[in-house]
């Protein structure tokens, strides 16, 4: 739904189809951002316009997200 209104979703320049970041080749994080961006797109793909209008459905989707699979662990680099 978001892509229909806003266009392609990318959290960072290195997770876009046309990467224009100057430091991608030396960045230790660029590979991970693509995966994180993909996970967020999958989550957002589950949400319809009707869901957005109904807070109970959004809450249910949020709880499902918390129950799904492995968590991302934040670490200091």
PDB file of C-alpha atoms in Angstrom:
ATOM      1  CA  UNK A   1       0.000   0.000   0.000  1.00  0.00           C
ATOM      2  CA  UNK A   2       2.771   2.460   0.901  1.00  0.00           C
ATOM      3  CA  UNK A   3       4.616   1.819  -2.350  1.00  0.00           C
ATOM      4  CA  UNK A   4       1.437   2.568  -4.305  1.00  0.00           C
ATOM      5  CA  UNK A   5       1.265   6.036  -2.749  1.00  0.00           C
ATOM      6  CA  UNK A   6       4.926   6.846  -2.094  1.00  0.00           C
ATOM      7  CA  UNK A   7       6.970   4.742  -4.512  1.00  0.00           C
ATOM      8  CA  UNK A   8       9.757   2.257  -3.673  1.00  0.00           C
ATOM      9  CA  UNK A   9      10.659   1.821  -0.017  1.00  0.00           C
ATOM     10  CA  UNK A  10      14.306   2.015   1.025  1.00  0.00           C
ATOM     11  CA  UNK A  11      15.591   2.706   4.516  1.00  0.00           C
ATOM     12  CA  UNK A  12      19.026   3.636   3.264  1.00  0.00           C
ATOM     13  CA  UNK A  13      20.591   4.462  -0.085  1.00  0.00           C
ATOM     14  CA  UNK A  14      22.377   1.113  -0.149  1.00  0.00           C
ATOM     15  CA  UNK A  15      19.054  -0.752   0.027  1.00  0.00           C
ATOM     16  CA  UNK A  16      17.681   0.979  -3.075  1.00  0.00           C
ATOM     17  CA  UNK A  17      17.704  -0.641  -6.512  1.00  0.00           C
ATOM     18  CA  UNK A  18      19.963   2.128  -7.797  1.00  0.00           C
ATOM     19  CA  UNK A  19      22.561   2.446  -5.064  1.00  0.00           C
ATOM     20  CA  UNK A  20      24.186   5.874  -5.079  1.00  0.00           C
ATOM     21  CA  UNK A  21      26.053   5.642  -1.774  1.00  0.00           C
ATOM     22  CA  UNK A  22      29.749   6.441  -2.096  1.00  0.00           C
ATOM     23  CA  UNK A  23      30.905   4.141   0.716  1.00  0.00           C
ATOM     24  CA  UNK A  24      28.971   0.942  -0.064  1.00  0.00           C
ATOM     25  CA  UNK A  25      32.112  -0.936  -1.133  1.00  0.00           C
ATOM     26  CA  UNK A  26      33.826  -0.315   2.213  1.00  0.00           C
ATOM     27  CA  UNK A  27      30.797  -0.281   4.518  1.00  0.00           C
ATOM     28  CA  UNK A  28      30.385  -3.223   6.895  1.00  0.00           C
ATOM     29  CA  UNK A  29      26.649  -2.626   7.190  1.00  0.00           C
ATOM     30  CA  UNK A  30      25.500  -2.326   3.583  1.00  0.00           C
ATOM     31  CA  UNK A  31      24.758  -6.047   3.119  1.00  0.00           C
ATOM     32  CA  UNK A  32      22.576  -6.133   6.222  1.00  0.00           C
ATOM     33  CA  UNK A  33      20.460  -3.134   5.258  1.00  0.00           C
ATOM     34  CA  UNK A  34      19.111  -4.920   2.182  1.00  0.00           C
ATOM     35  CA  UNK A  35      17.829  -7.776   4.341  1.00  0.00           C
ATOM     36  CA  UNK A  36      16.323  -5.449   6.918  1.00  0.00           C
ATOM     37  CA  UNK A  37      14.648  -3.427   4.186  1.00  0.00           C
ATOM     38  CA  UNK A  38      13.198  -6.655   2.735  1.00  0.00           C
ATOM     39  CA  UNK A  39      11.802  -7.715   6.135  1.00  0.00           C
ATOM     40  CA  UNK A  40      10.093  -4.363   6.591  1.00  0.00           C
ATOM     41  CA  UNK A  41       8.625  -4.534   3.091  1.00  0.00           C
ATOM     42  CA  UNK A  42       7.227  -8.006   3.836  1.00  0.00           C
ATOM     43  CA  UNK A  43       5.652  -6.747   7.054  1.00  0.00           C
ATOM     44  CA  UNK A  44       4.170  -3.723   5.321  1.00  0.00           C
ATOM     45  CA  UNK A  45       2.877  -5.992   2.543  1.00  0.00           C
ATOM     46  CA  UNK A  46       0.604  -7.648   5.104  1.00  0.00           C
ATOM     47  CA  UNK A  47      -1.223  -4.401   5.845  1.00  0.00           C
ATOM     48  CA  UNK A  48      -4.154  -3.259   3.722  1.00  0.00           C
ATOM     49  CA  UNK A  49      -5.866   0.110   3.641  1.00  0.00           C
ATOM     50  CA  UNK A  50      -8.753  -1.456   5.553  1.00  0.00           C
ATOM     51  CA  UNK A  51      -6.281  -2.615   8.217  1.00  0.00           C
ATOM     52  CA  UNK A  52      -4.997   0.927   8.647  1.00  0.00           C
ATOM     53  CA  UNK A  53      -8.549   2.121   9.217  1.00  0.00           C
ATOM     54  CA  UNK A  54      -9.099  -0.494  11.954  1.00  0.00           C
ATOM     55  CA  UNK A  55      -6.758  -0.123  14.975  1.00  0.00           C
ATOM     56  CA  UNK A  56      -7.719  -3.576  16.292  1.00  0.00           C
ATOM     57  CA  UNK A  57      -6.412  -5.223  13.132  1.00  0.00           C
ATOM     58  CA  UNK A  58      -3.194  -3.203  13.285  1.00  0.00           C
ATOM     59  CA  UNK A  59      -2.736  -4.294  16.915  1.00  0.00           C
ATOM     60  CA  UNK A  60      -3.317  -7.935  15.913  1.00  0.00           C
ATOM     61  CA  UNK A  61      -0.751  -7.668  13.100  1.00  0.00           C
ATOM     62  CA  UNK A  62       1.725  -6.100  15.515  1.00  0.00           C
ATOM     63  CA  UNK A  63       1.295  -8.978  17.983  1.00  0.00           C
ATOM     64  CA  UNK A  64       1.764 -11.484  15.147  1.00  0.00           C
ATOM     65  CA  UNK A  65       4.949  -9.729  14.126  1.00  0.00           C
ATOM     66  CA  UNK A  66       6.285 -10.029  17.669  1.00  0.00           C
ATOM     67  CA  UNK A  67       5.492 -13.760  17.654  1.00  0.00           C
ATOM     68  CA  UNK A  68       7.068 -14.454  14.236  1.00  0.00           C
ATOM     69  CA  UNK A  69      10.491 -16.020  14.021  1.00  0.00           C
ATOM     70  CA  UNK A  70      13.869 -14.727  15.120  1.00  0.00           C
ATOM     71  CA  UNK A  71      14.488 -11.256  16.442  1.00  0.00           C
ATOM     72  CA  UNK A  72      17.077  -8.821  15.216  1.00  0.00           C
ATOM     73  CA  UNK A  73      19.693  -8.279  17.883  1.00  0.00           C
ATOM     74  CA  UNK A  74      21.330  -4.866  18.039  1.00  0.00           C
ATOM     75  CA  UNK A  75      25.053  -4.846  18.726  1.00  0.00           C
ATOM     76  CA  UNK A  76      27.715  -2.184  19.090  1.00  0.00           C
ATOM     77  CA  UNK A  77      30.313  -2.137  16.338  1.00  0.00           C
TER      78      UNK A  77
END
